[in-house]
mmCIF file of C-alpha atoms in Angstrom:
data_model
loop_
_atom_site.group_PDB
_atom_site.id
_atom_site.type_symbol
_atom_site.label_atom_id
_atom_site.label_comp_id
_atom_site.label_asym_id
_atom_site.label_seq_id
_atom_site.Cartn_x
_atom_site.Cartn_y
_atom_site.Cartn_z
ATOM 1 C CA MET G 1 3.584 1.847 -14.697
ATOM 2 C CA LYS G 2 6.583 0.834 -15.008
ATOM 3 C CA VAL G 3 9.590 2.599 -13.166
ATOM 4 C CA GLU G 4 13.557 2.371 -14.506
ATOM 5 C CA ARG G 5 16.463 3.805 -12.563
ATOM 6 C CA LEU G 6 18.807 5.107 -15.046
ATOM 7 C CA LYS G 7 21.447 7.061 -13.042
ATOM 8 C CA LYS G 8 20.840 8.690 -9.124
ATOM 9 C CA LYS G 9 18.212 11.051 -9.390
ATOM 10 C CA GLN G 10 17.235 10.157 -13.194
ATOM 11 C CA TYR G 11 14.717 7.780 -13.738
ATOM 12 C CA LEU G 12 12.547 6.529 -16.666
ATOM 13 C CA ILE G 13 8.989 6.257 -16.033
ATOM 14 C CA THR G 14 6.776 4.255 -18.724
ATOM 15 C CA CYS G 15 3.140 4.673 -18.513
ATOM 16 C CA GLU G 16 0.801 1.391 -20.209
ATOM 17 C CA ASN G 17 -2.159 3.529 -20.697
ATOM 18 C CA ASP G 18 -3.786 7.335 -21.068
ATOM 19 C CA GLU G 19 -5.297 6.792 -17.040
ATOM 20 C CA GLU G 20 -1.638 5.750 -15.755
ATOM 21 C CA GLU G 21 -0.493 9.109 -17.437
ATOM 22 C CA LYS G 22 -3.014 11.101 -16.108
ATOM 23 C CA LYS G 23 -2.206 9.552 -12.560
ATOM 24 C CA LEU G 24 1.393 10.470 -12.858
ATOM 25 C CA GLU G 25 0.768 14.405 -14.056
ATOM 26 C CA GLY G 26 -1.651 14.390 -10.663
ATOM 27 C CA LEU G 27 1.228 13.251 -8.622
ATOM 28 C CA LEU G 28 4.148 15.251 -10.456
ATOM 29 C CA LYS G 29 1.702 18.562 -10.026
ATOM 30 C CA GLY G 30 1.796 17.939 -6.436
ATOM 31 C CA ALA G 31 -1.782 16.712 -6.266
ATOM 32 C CA ASP G 32 -2.344 15.655 -2.017
ATOM 33 C CA PRO G 33 -3.948 12.139 -2.951
ATOM 34 C CA LYS G 34 -6.377 11.374 -0.369
ATOM 35 C CA ILE G 35 -8.704 8.075 0.463
ATOM 36 C CA LEU G 36 -11.897 8.350 1.798
ATOM 37 C CA GLY G 37 -12.690 6.617 5.470
ATOM 38 C CA MET G 38 -15.712 6.435 7.429
ATOM 39 C CA LYS G 39 -15.805 6.174 11.326
ATOM 40 C CA ASN G 40 -18.570 7.202 13.620
ATOM 41 C CA LYS G 41 -20.303 7.798 11.092
ATOM 42 C CA LYS G 42 -18.388 10.866 9.816
ATOM 43 C CA THR G 43 -16.593 10.861 6.105
ATOM 44 C CA TYR G 44 -12.513 11.027 6.754
ATOM 45 C CA ARG G 45 -10.451 12.220 4.380
ATOM 46 C CA ILE G 46 -6.723 10.528 4.687
ATOM 47 C CA ASP G 47 -4.036 12.079 3.575
ATOM 48 C CA ILE G 48 -2.564 8.186 1.687
ATOM 49 C CA GLN G 49 0.933 8.759 3.579
ATOM 50 C CA ASP G 50 -0.613 8.159 6.864
ATOM 51 C CA ILE G 51 -1.934 5.100 6.211
ATOM 52 C CA PHE G 52 -0.548 2.055 7.706
ATOM 53 C CA TYR G 53 -2.554 -0.863 5.656
ATOM 54 C CA ILE G 54 -5.506 -1.714 4.291
ATOM 55 C CA GLU G 55 -7.353 -4.801 5.206
ATOM 56 C CA SER G 56 -10.267 -6.772 4.268
ATOM 57 C CA VAL G 57 -12.646 -8.359 7.392
ATOM 58 C CA ASP G 58 -15.435 -10.591 6.778
ATOM 59 C CA LYS G 59 -16.367 -8.684 3.077
ATOM 60 C CA LYS G 60 -16.174 -4.482 4.394
ATOM 61 C CA THR G 61 -12.305 -2.903 3.918
ATOM 62 C CA PHE G 62 -11.152 -0.892 6.646
ATOM 63 C CA ILE G 63 -8.058 1.324 6.986
ATOM 64 C CA TYR G 64 -5.229 1.997 9.544
ATOM 65 C CA THR G 65 -3.437 4.737 10.174
ATOM 66 C CA GLU G 66 -1.443 5.370 13.199
ATOM 67 C CA GLN G 67 -4.510 5.492 15.900
ATOM 68 C CA ASP G 68 -7.676 5.147 14.100
ATOM 69 C CA VAL G 69 -9.719 2.789 11.826
ATOM 70 C CA PHE G 70 -11.417 4.117 9.059
ATOM 71 C CA GLU G 71 -14.627 1.863 7.287
ATOM 72 C CA THR G 72 -14.166 2.246 3.406
ATOM 73 C CA SER G 73 -16.807 0.876 0.917
ATOM 74 C CA LYS G 74 -13.930 0.513 -1.591
ATOM 75 C CA ARG G 75 -12.857 -3.217 -2.124
ATOM 76 C CA LEU G 76 -9.013 -4.325 -1.880
ATOM 77 C CA TYR G 77 -8.351 -5.183 -5.186
ATOM 78 C CA GLU G 78 -9.427 -1.815 -5.801
ATOM 79 C CA PHE G 79 -6.618 0.228 -3.911
ATOM 80 C CA GLU G 80 -4.548 -2.739 -5.383
ATOM 81 C CA ASN G 81 -5.468 -1.248 -8.934
ATOM 82 C CA GLU G 82 -5.353 2.202 -7.732
ATOM 83 C CA LEU G 83 -2.402 1.985 -5.459
ATOM 84 C CA HIS G 84 1.369 1.860 -6.211
ATOM 85 C CA LEU G 85 4.616 1.847 -4.109
ATOM 86 C CA PRO G 86 5.363 2.360 -1.374
ATOM 87 C CA PHE G 87 2.174 -0.343 -0.943
ATOM 88 C CA LEU G 88 2.234 -3.700 -1.601
ATOM 89 C CA ARG G 89 -0.294 -6.625 -1.648
ATOM 90 C CA VAL G 90 1.055 -9.125 1.196
ATOM 91 C CA SER G 91 -1.643 -11.123 1.635
ATOM 92 C CA LYS G 92 -5.314 -12.085 0.414
ATOM 93 C CA SER G 93 -6.824 -9.838 2.818
ATOM 94 C CA THR G 94 -3.845 -6.787 2.754
ATOM 95 C CA ILE G 95 -2.385 -4.010 1.175
ATOM 96 C CA LEU G 96 1.013 -2.791 3.445
ATOM 97 C CA ASN G 97 2.340 0.584 3.150
ATOM 98 C CA ILE G 98 6.135 -0.807 3.633
ATOM 99 C CA ASN G 99 7.335 2.874 4.643
ATOM 100 C CA LYS G 100 6.146 2.281 8.050
ATOM 101 C CA LEU G 101 7.610 -1.085 8.381
ATOM 102 C CA SER G 102 9.936 -0.869 11.023
ATOM 103 C CA SER G 103 11.673 -4.615 11.154
ATOM 104 C CA LEU G 104 10.749 -7.849 9.301
ATOM 105 C CA GLN G 105 11.263 -11.637 10.312
ATOM 106 C CA ALA G 106 10.533 -14.993 9.306
ATOM 107 C CA ASP G 107 7.789 -16.821 10.345
ATOM 108 C CA LEU G 108 6.578 -20.047 10.366
ATOM 109 C CA GLY G 109 5.312 -22.091 7.357
ATOM 110 C CA GLY G 110 7.107 -19.950 5.107
ATOM 111 C CA ARG G 111 5.633 -16.756 6.455
ATOM 112 C CA LEU G 112 7.135 -13.488 7.546
ATOM 113 C CA MET G 113 6.186 -11.178 10.391
ATOM 114 C CA CYS G 114 6.278 -7.468 9.920
ATOM 115 C CA ASN G 115 6.280 -5.472 12.940
ATOM 116 C CA LEU G 116 5.027 -1.593 11.788
ATOM 117 C CA ASP G 117 6.028 1.143 13.494
ATOM 118 C CA ASN G 118 2.665 1.517 15.190
ATOM 119 C CA HIS G 119 3.728 -1.490 17.159
ATOM 120 C CA GLU G 120 1.263 -3.902 15.184
ATOM 121 C CA ARG G 121 2.035 -6.851 13.281
ATOM 122 C CA ILE G 122 1.390 -8.290 10.293
ATOM 123 C CA SER G 123 1.580 -11.480 8.923
ATOM 124 C CA ILE G 124 3.228 -11.811 4.837
ATOM 125 C CA SER G 125 1.394 -14.682 3.555
ATOM 126 C CA ARG G 126 3.987 -17.510 2.524
ATOM 127 C CA GLN G 127 2.816 -16.708 -1.508
ATOM 128 C CA TYR G 128 3.261 -13.190 -1.174
ATOM 129 C CA ALA G 129 7.019 -13.514 0.530
ATOM 130 C CA GLN G 130 9.114 -13.909 -2.064
ATOM 131 C CA LYS G 131 7.659 -11.153 -4.401
ATOM 132 C CA PHE G 132 7.286 -8.541 -0.876
ATOM 133 C CA LYS G 133 11.148 -9.701 -0.106
ATOM 134 C CA ALA G 134 12.112 -8.697 -4.003
ATOM 135 C CA VAL G 135 10.862 -5.523 -3.807
ATOM 136 C CA LEU G 136 12.586 -4.488 -0.383
ATOM 137 C CA ARG G 137 15.981 -5.617 -2.274
ATOM 138 C CA GLY G 138 14.873 -3.139 -5.089
ATOM 139 C CA GLU G 139 15.100 -6.364 -7.571
ATOM 140 C CA GLU G 140 11.706 -6.095 -8.766
ATOM 141 C CA HIS G 141 9.533 -3.102 -9.438
ATOM 142 C CA VAL G 142 5.979 -2.774 -8.295
ATOM 143 C CA GLY G 143 3.256 -1.025 -10.400
#
């Protein structure tokens, strides 16, 4: 999916396939997308806007919200294919919701360190740092 800003409050959205078009139609019709996650042997529906980041650790995938951590059976690459901005891959093991970013600073070895609204810190690997900065500057579209 490609989003191009034509002028203030006017965008051109180009879908590459029928699946992307259906997702877009659902979002525009007010669909309330949620992700399923497990905590204490219970399944919860998690609002996408509540997610701070998604992380893969030891072949398990976890969804982090402001105060909770949920486990999910989905793999990180599946989330990367399903979620678009404000979600962005920042390392081999992490997808970050950039709307939850409070500050950013340079770190050793070309990495970046993100401070999130919930006071957690996420490292952006050197491999993803340039693309991350380009997206924040609005120079690159993701999705």
